[in-house]
Coordinates of C-alpha atoms in Angstrom, one line a residue:
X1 CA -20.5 -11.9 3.6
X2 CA -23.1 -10.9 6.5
X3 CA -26.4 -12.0 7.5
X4 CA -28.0 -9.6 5.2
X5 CA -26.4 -10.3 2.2
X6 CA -26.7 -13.8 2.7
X7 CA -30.3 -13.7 3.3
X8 CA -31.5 -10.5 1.1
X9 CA -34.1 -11.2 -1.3
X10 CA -35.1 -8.9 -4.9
X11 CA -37.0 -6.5 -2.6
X12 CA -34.3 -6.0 0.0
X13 CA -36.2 -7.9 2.7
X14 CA -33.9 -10.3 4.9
X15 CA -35.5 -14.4 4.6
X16 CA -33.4 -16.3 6.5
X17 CA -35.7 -18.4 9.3
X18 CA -35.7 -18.5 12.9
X19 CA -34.0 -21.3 13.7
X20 CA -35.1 -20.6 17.8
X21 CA -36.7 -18.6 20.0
X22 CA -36.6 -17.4 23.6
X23 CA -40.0 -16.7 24.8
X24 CA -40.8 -14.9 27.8
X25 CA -43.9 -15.5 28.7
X26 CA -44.8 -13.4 31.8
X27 CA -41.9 -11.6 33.8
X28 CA -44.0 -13.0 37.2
X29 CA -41.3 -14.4 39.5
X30 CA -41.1 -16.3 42.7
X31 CA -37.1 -16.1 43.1
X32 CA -35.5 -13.1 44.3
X33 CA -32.0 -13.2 42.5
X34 CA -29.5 -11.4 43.1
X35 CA -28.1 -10.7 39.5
X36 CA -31.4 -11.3 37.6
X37 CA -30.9 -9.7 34.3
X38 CA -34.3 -9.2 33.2
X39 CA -35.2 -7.6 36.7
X40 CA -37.9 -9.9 37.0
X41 CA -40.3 -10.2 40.2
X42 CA -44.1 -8.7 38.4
X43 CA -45.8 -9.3 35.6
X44 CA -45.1 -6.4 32.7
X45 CA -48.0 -3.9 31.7
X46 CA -50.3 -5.2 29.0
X47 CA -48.6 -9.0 29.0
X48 CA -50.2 -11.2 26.3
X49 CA -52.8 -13.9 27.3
X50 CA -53.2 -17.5 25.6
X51 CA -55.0 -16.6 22.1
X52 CA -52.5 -13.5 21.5
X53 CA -49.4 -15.9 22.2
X54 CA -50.8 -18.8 20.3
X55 CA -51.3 -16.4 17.4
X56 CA -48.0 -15.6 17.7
X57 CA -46.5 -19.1 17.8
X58 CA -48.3 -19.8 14.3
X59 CA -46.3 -16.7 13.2
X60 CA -42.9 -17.5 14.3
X61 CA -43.5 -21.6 12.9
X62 CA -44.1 -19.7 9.6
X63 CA -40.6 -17.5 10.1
X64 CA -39.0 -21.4 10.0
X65 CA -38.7 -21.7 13.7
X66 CA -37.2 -24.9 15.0
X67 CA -36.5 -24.4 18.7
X68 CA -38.5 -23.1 21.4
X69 CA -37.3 -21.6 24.9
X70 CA -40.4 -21.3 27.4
X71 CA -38.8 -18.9 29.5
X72 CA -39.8 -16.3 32.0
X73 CA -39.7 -14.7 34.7
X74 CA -40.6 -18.4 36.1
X75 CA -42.1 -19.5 32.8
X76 CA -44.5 -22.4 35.2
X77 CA -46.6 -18.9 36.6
X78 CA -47.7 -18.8 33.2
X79 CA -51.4 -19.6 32.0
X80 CA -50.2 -20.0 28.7
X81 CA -47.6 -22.1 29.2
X82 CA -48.8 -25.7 29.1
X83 CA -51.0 -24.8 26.0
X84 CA -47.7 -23.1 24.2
X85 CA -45.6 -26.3 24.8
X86 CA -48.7 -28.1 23.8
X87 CA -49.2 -25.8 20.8
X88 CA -45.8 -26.2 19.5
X89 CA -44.7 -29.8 19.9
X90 CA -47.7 -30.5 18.3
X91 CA -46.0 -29.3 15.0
X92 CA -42.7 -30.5 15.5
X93 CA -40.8 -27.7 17.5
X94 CA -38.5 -29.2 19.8
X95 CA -39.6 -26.9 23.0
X96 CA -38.1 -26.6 26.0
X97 CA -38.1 -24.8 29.3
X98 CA -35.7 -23.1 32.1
X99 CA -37.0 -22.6 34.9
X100 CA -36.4 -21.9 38.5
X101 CA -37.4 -25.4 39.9
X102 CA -39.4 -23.6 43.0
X103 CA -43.1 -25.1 41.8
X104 CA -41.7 -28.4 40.4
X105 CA -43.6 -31.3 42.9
X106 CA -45.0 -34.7 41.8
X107 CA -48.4 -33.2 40.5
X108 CA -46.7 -30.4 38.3
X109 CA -43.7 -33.3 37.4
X110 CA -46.2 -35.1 36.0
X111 CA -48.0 -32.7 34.0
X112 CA -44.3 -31.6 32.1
X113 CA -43.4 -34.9 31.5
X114 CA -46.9 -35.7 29.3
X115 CA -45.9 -32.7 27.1
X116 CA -42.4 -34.2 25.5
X117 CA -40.5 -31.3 25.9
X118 CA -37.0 -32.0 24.5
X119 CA -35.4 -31.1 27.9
X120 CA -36.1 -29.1 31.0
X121 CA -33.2 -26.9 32.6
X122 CA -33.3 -25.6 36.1
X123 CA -31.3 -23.0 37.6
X124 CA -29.0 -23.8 40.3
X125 CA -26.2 -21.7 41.1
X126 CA -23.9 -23.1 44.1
X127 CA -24.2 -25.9 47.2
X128 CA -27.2 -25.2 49.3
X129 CA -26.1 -22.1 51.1
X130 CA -24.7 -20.3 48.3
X131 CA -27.7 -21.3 45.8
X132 CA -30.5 -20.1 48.5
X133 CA -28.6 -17.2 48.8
X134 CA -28.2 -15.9 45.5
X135 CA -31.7 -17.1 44.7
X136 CA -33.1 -15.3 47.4
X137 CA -35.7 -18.0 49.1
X138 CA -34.4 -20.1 51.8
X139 CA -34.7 -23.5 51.0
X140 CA -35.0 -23.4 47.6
X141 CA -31.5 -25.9 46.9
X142 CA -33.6 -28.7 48.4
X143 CA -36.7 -27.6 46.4
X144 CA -34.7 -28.0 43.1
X145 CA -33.1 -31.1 43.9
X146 CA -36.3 -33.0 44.8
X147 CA -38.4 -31.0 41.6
X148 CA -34.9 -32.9 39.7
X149 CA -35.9 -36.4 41.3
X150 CA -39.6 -35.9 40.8
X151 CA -38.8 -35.4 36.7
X152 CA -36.1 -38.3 36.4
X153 CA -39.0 -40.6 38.0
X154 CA -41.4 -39.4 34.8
X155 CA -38.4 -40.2 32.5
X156 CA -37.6 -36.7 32.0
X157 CA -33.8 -36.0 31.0
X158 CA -33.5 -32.8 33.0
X159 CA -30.4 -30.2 33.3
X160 CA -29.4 -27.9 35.1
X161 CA -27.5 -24.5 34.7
X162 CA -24.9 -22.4 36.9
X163 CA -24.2 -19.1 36.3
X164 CA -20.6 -18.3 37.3
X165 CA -19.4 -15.6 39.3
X166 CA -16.9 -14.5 41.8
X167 CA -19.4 -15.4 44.8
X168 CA -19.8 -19.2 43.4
X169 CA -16.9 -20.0 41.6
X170 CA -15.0 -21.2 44.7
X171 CA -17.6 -23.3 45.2
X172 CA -18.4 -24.9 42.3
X173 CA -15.9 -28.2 43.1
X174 CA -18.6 -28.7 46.1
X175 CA -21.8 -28.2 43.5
X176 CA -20.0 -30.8 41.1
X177 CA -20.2 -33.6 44.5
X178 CA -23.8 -32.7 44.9
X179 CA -24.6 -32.7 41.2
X180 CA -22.7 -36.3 40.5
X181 CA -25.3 -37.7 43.8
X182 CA -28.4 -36.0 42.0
X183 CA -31.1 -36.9 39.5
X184 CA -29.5 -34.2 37.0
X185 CA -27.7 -35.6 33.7
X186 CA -26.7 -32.4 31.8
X187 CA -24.8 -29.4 33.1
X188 CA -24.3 -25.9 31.7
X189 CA -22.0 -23.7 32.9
X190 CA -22.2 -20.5 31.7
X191 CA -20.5 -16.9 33.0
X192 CA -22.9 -14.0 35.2
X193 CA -23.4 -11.2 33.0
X194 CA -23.3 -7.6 34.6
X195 CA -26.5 -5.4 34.5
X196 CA -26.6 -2.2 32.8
X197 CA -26.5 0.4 36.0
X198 CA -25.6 -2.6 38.8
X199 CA -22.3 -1.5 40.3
X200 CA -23.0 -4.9 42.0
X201 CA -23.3 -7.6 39.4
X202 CA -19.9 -5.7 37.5
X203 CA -17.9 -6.2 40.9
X204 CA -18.9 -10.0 41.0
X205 CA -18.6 -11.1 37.5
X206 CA -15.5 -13.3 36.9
X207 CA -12.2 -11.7 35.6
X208 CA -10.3 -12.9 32.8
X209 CA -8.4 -14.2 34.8
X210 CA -10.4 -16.7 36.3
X211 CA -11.1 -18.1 32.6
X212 CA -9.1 -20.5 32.1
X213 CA -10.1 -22.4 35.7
X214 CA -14.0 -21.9 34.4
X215 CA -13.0 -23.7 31.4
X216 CA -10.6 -26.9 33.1
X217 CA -13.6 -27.4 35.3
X218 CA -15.7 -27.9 32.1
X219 CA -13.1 -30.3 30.9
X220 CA -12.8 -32.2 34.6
X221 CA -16.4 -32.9 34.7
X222 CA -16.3 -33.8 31.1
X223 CA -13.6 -36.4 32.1
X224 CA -15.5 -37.6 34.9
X225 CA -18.2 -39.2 32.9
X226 CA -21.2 -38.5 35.2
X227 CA -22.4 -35.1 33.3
X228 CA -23.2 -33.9 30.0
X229 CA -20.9 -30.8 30.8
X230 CA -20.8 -27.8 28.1
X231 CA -19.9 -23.9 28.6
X232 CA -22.5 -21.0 27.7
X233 CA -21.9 -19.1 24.8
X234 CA -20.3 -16.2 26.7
X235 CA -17.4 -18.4 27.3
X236 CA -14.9 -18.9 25.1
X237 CA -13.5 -18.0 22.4
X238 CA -11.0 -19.9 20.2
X239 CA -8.9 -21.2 23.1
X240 CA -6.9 -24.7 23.2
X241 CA -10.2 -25.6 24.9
X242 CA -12.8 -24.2 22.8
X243 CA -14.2 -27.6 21.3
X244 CA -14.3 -29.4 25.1
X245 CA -16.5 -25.8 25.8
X246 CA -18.9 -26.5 23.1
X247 CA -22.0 -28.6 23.0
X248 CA -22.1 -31.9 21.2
X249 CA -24.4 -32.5 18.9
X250 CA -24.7 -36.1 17.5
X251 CA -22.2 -34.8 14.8
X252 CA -19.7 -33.9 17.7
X253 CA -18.8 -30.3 18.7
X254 CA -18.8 -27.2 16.7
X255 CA -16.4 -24.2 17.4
X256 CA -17.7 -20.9 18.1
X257 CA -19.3 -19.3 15.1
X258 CA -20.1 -15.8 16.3
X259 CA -23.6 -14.6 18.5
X260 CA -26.4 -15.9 16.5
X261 CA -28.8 -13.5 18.1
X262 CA -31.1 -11.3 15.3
X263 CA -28.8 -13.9 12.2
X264 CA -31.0 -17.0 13.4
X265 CA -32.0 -16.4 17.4
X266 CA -35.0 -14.2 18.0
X267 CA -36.0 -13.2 21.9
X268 CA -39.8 -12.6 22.6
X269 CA -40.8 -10.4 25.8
X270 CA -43.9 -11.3 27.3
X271 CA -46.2 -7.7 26.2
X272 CA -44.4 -8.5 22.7
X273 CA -40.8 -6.7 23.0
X274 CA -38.6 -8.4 20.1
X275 CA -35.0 -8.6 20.4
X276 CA -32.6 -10.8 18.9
X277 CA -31.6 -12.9 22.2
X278 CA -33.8 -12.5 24.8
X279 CA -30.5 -11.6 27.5
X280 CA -30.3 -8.8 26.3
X281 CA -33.0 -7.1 28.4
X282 CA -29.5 -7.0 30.5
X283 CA -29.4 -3.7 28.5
X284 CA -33.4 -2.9 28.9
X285 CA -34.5 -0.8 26.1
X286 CA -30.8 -0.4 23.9
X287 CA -31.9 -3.8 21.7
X288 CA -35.3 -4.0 21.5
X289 CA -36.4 -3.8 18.0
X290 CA -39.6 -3.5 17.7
X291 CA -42.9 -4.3 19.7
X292 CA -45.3 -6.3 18.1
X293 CA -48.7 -4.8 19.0
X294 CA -46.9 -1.9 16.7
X295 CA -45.4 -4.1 14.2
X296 CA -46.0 -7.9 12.6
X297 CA -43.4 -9.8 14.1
X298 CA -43.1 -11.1 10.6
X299 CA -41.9 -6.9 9.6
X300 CA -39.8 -7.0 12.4
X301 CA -37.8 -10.2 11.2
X302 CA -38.1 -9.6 7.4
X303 CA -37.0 -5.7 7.9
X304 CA -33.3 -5.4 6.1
X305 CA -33.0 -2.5 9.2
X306 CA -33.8 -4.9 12.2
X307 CA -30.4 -6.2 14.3
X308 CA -28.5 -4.7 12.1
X309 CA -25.5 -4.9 15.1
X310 CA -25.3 -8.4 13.7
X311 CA -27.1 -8.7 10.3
X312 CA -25.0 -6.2 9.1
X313 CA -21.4 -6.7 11.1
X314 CA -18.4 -5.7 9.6
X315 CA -14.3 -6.6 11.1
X316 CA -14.2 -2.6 11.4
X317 CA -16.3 -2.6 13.8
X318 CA -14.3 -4.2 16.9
X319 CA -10.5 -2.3 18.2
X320 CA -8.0 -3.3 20.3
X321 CA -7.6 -6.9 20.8
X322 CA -10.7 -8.3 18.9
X323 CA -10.1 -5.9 16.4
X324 CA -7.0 -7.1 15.5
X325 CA -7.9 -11.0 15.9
X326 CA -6.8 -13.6 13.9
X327 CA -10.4 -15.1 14.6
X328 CA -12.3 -11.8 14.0
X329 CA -14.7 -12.8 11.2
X330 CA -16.1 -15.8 12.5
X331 CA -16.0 -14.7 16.6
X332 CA -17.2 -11.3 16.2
X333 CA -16.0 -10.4 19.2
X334 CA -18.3 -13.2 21.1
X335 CA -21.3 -13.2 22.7
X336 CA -23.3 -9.5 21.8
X337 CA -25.1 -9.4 25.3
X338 CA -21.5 -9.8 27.3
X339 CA -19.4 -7.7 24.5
X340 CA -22.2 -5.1 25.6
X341 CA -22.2 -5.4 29.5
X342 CA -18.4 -4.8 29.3
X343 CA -17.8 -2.5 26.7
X344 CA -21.1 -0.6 26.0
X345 CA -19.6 1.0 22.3
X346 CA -19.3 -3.0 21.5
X347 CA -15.3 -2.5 20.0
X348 CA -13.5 -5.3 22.9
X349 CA -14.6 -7.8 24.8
X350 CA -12.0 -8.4 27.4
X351 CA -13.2 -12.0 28.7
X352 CA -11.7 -14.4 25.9
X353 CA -9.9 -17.4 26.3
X354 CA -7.8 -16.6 23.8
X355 CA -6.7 -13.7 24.7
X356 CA -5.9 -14.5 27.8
X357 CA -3.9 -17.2 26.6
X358 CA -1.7 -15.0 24.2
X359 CA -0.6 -13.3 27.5
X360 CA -2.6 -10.5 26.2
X361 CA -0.7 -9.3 23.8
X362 CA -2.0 -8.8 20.7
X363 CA -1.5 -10.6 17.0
X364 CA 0.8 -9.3 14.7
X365 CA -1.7 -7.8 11.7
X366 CA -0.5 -5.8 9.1
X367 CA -2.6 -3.4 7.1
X368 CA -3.0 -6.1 4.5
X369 CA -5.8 -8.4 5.6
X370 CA -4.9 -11.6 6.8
X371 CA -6.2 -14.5 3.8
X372 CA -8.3 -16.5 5.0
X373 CA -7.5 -20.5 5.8
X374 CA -8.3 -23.3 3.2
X375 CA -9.7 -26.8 4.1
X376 CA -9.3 -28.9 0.6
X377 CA -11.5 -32.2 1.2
X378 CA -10.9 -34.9 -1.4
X379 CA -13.4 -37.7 -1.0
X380 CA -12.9 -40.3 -3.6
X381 CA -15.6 -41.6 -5.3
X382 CA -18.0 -39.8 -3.8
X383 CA -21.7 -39.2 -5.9
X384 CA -23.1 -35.3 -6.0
X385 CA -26.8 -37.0 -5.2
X386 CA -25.5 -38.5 -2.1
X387 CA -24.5 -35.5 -0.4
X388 CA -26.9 -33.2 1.7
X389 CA -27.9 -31.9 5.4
X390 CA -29.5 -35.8 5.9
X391 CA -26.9 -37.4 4.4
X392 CA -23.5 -35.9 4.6
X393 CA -24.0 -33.1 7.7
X394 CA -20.3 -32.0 8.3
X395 CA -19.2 -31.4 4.4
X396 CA -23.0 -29.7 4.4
X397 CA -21.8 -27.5 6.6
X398 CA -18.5 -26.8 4.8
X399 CA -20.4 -26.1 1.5
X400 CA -22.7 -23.6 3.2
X401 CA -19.5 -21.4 4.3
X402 CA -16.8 -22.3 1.7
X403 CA -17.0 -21.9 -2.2
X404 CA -19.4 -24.5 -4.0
X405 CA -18.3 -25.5 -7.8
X406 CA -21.3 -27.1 -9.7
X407 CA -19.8 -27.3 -12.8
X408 CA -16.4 -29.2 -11.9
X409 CA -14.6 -32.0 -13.9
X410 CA -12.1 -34.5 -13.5
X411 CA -9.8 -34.9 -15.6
X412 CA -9.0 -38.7 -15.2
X413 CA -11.7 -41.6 -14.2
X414 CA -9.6 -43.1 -11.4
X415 CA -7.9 -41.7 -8.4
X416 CA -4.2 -40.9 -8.8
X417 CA -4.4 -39.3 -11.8
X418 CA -7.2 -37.3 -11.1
X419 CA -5.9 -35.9 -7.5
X420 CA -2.3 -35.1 -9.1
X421 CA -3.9 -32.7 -12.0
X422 CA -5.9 -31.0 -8.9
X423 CA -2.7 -30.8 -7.3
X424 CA -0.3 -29.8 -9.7
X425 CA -2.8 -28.0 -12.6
X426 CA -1.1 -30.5 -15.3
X427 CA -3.2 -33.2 -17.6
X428 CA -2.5 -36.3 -16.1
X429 CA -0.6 -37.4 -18.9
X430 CA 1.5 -34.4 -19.2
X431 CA 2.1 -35.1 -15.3
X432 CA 3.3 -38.8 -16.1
X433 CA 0.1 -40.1 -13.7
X434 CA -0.4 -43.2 -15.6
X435 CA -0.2 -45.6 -13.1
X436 CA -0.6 -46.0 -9.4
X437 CA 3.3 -46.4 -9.0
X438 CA 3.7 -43.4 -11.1
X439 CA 5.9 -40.7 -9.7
X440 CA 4.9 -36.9 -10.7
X441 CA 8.3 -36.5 -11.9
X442 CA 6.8 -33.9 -14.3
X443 CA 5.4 -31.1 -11.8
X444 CA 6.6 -27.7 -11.7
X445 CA 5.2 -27.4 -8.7
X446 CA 1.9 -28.3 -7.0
X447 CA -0.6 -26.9 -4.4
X448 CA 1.0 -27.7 -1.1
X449 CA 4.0 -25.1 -2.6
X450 CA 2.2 -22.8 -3.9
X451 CA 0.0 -22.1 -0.4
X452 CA 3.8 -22.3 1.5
X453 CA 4.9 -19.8 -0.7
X454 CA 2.3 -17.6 0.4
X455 CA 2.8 -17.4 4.0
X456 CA 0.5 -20.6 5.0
X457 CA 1.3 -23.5 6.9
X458 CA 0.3 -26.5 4.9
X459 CA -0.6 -30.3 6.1
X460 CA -2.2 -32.8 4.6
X461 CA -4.2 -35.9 6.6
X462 CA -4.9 -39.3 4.5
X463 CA -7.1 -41.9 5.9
X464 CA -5.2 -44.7 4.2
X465 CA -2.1 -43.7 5.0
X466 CA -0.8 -46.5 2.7
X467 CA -2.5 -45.3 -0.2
X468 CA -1.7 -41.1 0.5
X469 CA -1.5 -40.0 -3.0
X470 CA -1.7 -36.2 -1.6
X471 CA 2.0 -38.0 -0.1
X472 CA 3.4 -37.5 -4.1
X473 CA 3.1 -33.4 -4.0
X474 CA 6.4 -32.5 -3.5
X475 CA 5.5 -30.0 -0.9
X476 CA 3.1 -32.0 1.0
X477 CA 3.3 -32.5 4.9

């Protein structure tokens, strides 16, 4: 089931929220980068002042929105940026900001630490000669590093993030020394993106290749302790590293669940461009869907027709590799901005983990399609009113994507009976469940079978081992 179906209401309007929102708020810069994907350097024609963006803040808190990205251009050349921030926190959006760390002195430390932002992210892309030189303004390593130690003096948790390419990446050993002696606590590492007509930027972006090094220095600083290390979400997918990529939230890491840009991520340009993630403008006019002096944002979002690249994406859509992945449904062929940079009809994304690590070669798929895999909780003694998002978060999430019975009954009161009939379909007393020490001498056969039967591998994992009544099945594993 897509997006749209998911979220499709009487009228045929989509009604899921925005769950967050990258916000350019002027394209003004005072870097010069080298593989700047939104071209940035002067303000866009017509961009919105204060009162226009407020007005538009109020709209996207009414689309749901949780999480707010001040972004830019530099985002701190902004007039409306402090009263945004301001704006937003003020009605519990956690906001943050990424920014080039060029304006970032005591005075302007100060001011961004009495706002609360959730966290601040500055760009740094290589030790001191390589960052100033992909940046474009000499001296601007040592500028970020002391705008990082003016912030941690204000008791702001700041982060920085490295795009990776073929000019850094042998570098990026050095950048971990500097990072481990500097005020920064989080690090993002995240892969260069090609522009659309930059012979340039598609030279320098890292091969496939070079994957599986991006992702063990991930896992080496992770090991080292000193950083809050996590990969972007064009790398990936699926790999034997793909939960040490992730981010972890306080309910640990999440693998990849396909681009999220247009299902729940919305990108805002700064004369009111909407697109689903705001890297796109990589591809300048290809994903915009709308402009909001034409449009409510609100018709943009609710329009069944809007990001329909994801809304409405369908396994057929992806060839070669991805298209015959084992992962498909949920990857989606990874992040929509990369897929696009390096294959513009969107069918093969060629910088997966995975891939690479099946020696590129291809899974076996016949013309049947592949059944999907089963995760069978059992939680004894669990009560229906003490499960929800607050309460129970991972089995939440589990509901939300698997198949939810509300009207299901158990056949016995107490454990062991109970379990066997789910296992083998027989009344407990049929099954010869009566007590604890009851073999199920009776079963025909039982679930574990029935699965290996059909081609899947089956296991089972009890937390009392000593009590693993799954243990009886005669199938189990």
């Amino acid at each position: 089931m897509n997006e749209l179906q998911q979220h499709k209401t009487a009228n045929g309007s989509f009604n899921g929220p925005i769950a967050r929102c990258v916000w350019e708020l002027t394209l003004r810069c005072n870097a010069l980068c080298c593989f700047c994907g939104s071209r940035a350097g002067t303000a866009r024609a017509g961009e919105f002042d204060t009162k226009r963006c407020l007005d538009l803040a109020r709209e996207m808190i009414d689309l749901g929105l949780e999480k707010l990205t001040l972004s830019g251009g530099e985002p701190l050349l902004s007039k409306s940026f402090f009263e945004i921030a301001k704006f937003t926190i003020a009605r519990g959006v956690r906001a943050d900001t990424v920014t080039n760390g060029l304006m970032i002195d005591e005075n302007m430390a100060g001011r961004i630490a009495d706002l609360g932002l959730s966290a601040i992210s500055i760009s740094l892309d290589g030790p001191e000669e390589i960052h100033d030189r992909l940046r474009g303004v000499p001296g601007s390593y040592r500028k970020v590093m002391r705008g990082a130690e003016f912030l941690d003096k204000r008791g702001v948790r700041v982060g920085t993030i490295t795009h990776v390419n073929k000019i850094n990446f042998p570098h990026m050993d050095r950048l971990f020394e500097d990072l481990k002696q500097s005020a920064f606590k989080i690090w993002k590492v995240q892969l260069t993106i090609p522009e659309t007509g930059c012979a340039d930027s598609f030279r320098e972006r890292v091969t496939a290749e070079q994957l599986p090094a991006v992702a063990d220095l991930i896992r080496r600083v992770q090991a080292d302790g000193r950083l809050h290390c996590a990969g972007g979400h064009n790398i990936g997918y699926f790999g034997c590293e793909e939960l040490t990529l992730r981010t972890r939230s306080k309910d640990g890491p999440t693998a990849w669940g396909g681009c999220a840009a247009g299902r729940r991520v919305l990108g805002m340009t700064s004369n009111g461009g909407v697109l689903g993630c705001l890297s796109l403008l990589t591809h300048d006019e290809r994903f915009i869907e709308g402009y909001v002096t034409d449009r409510s944002l609100t018709e943009i979002w609710r329009d069944p027709n809007s990001f329909a690249y994801n809304r409405q994406f369908r396994p057929e859509q992806r060839s070669g590799f991805c298209g015959a992945c084992r992962f498909l449904e949920r990857c989606r062929g990874g992040c929509i901005n990369q897929l696009a940079a390096l294959d513009p009809e969107m069918k093969d994304n060629p910088l997966c983990l995975y891939r690479v690590e099946s020696s590129q070669r291809p899974p076996h798929r016949t013309s049947v399609r592949r059944p999907p895999s089963a995760v069978y909780v059992v939680v004894d003694g669990l009560r229906p009113d003490y499960i929800g998002p607050g309460l129970t978060p991972n089995l939440h999430r589990l509901m939300q994507d698997g198949m939810v019975m509300n009207n299901a009954r158990s056949s016995a009161v107490w454990t062991m009976p109970a379990v066997g009939s789910m296992l083998t379909g027989m009344a407990a007393h049929r099954l010869g469940a009566i007590k604890w020490a009851s073999s199920w001498r009776n079963a025909k056969t039982d679930l574990f079978t029935f699965l290996a039967n059909q081609g899947y591998a089956t296991a089972s994992f009890p937390f009392f081992p000593k009590r693993d009544v799954f243990a009886r099945a005669a199938g189990a594993r």
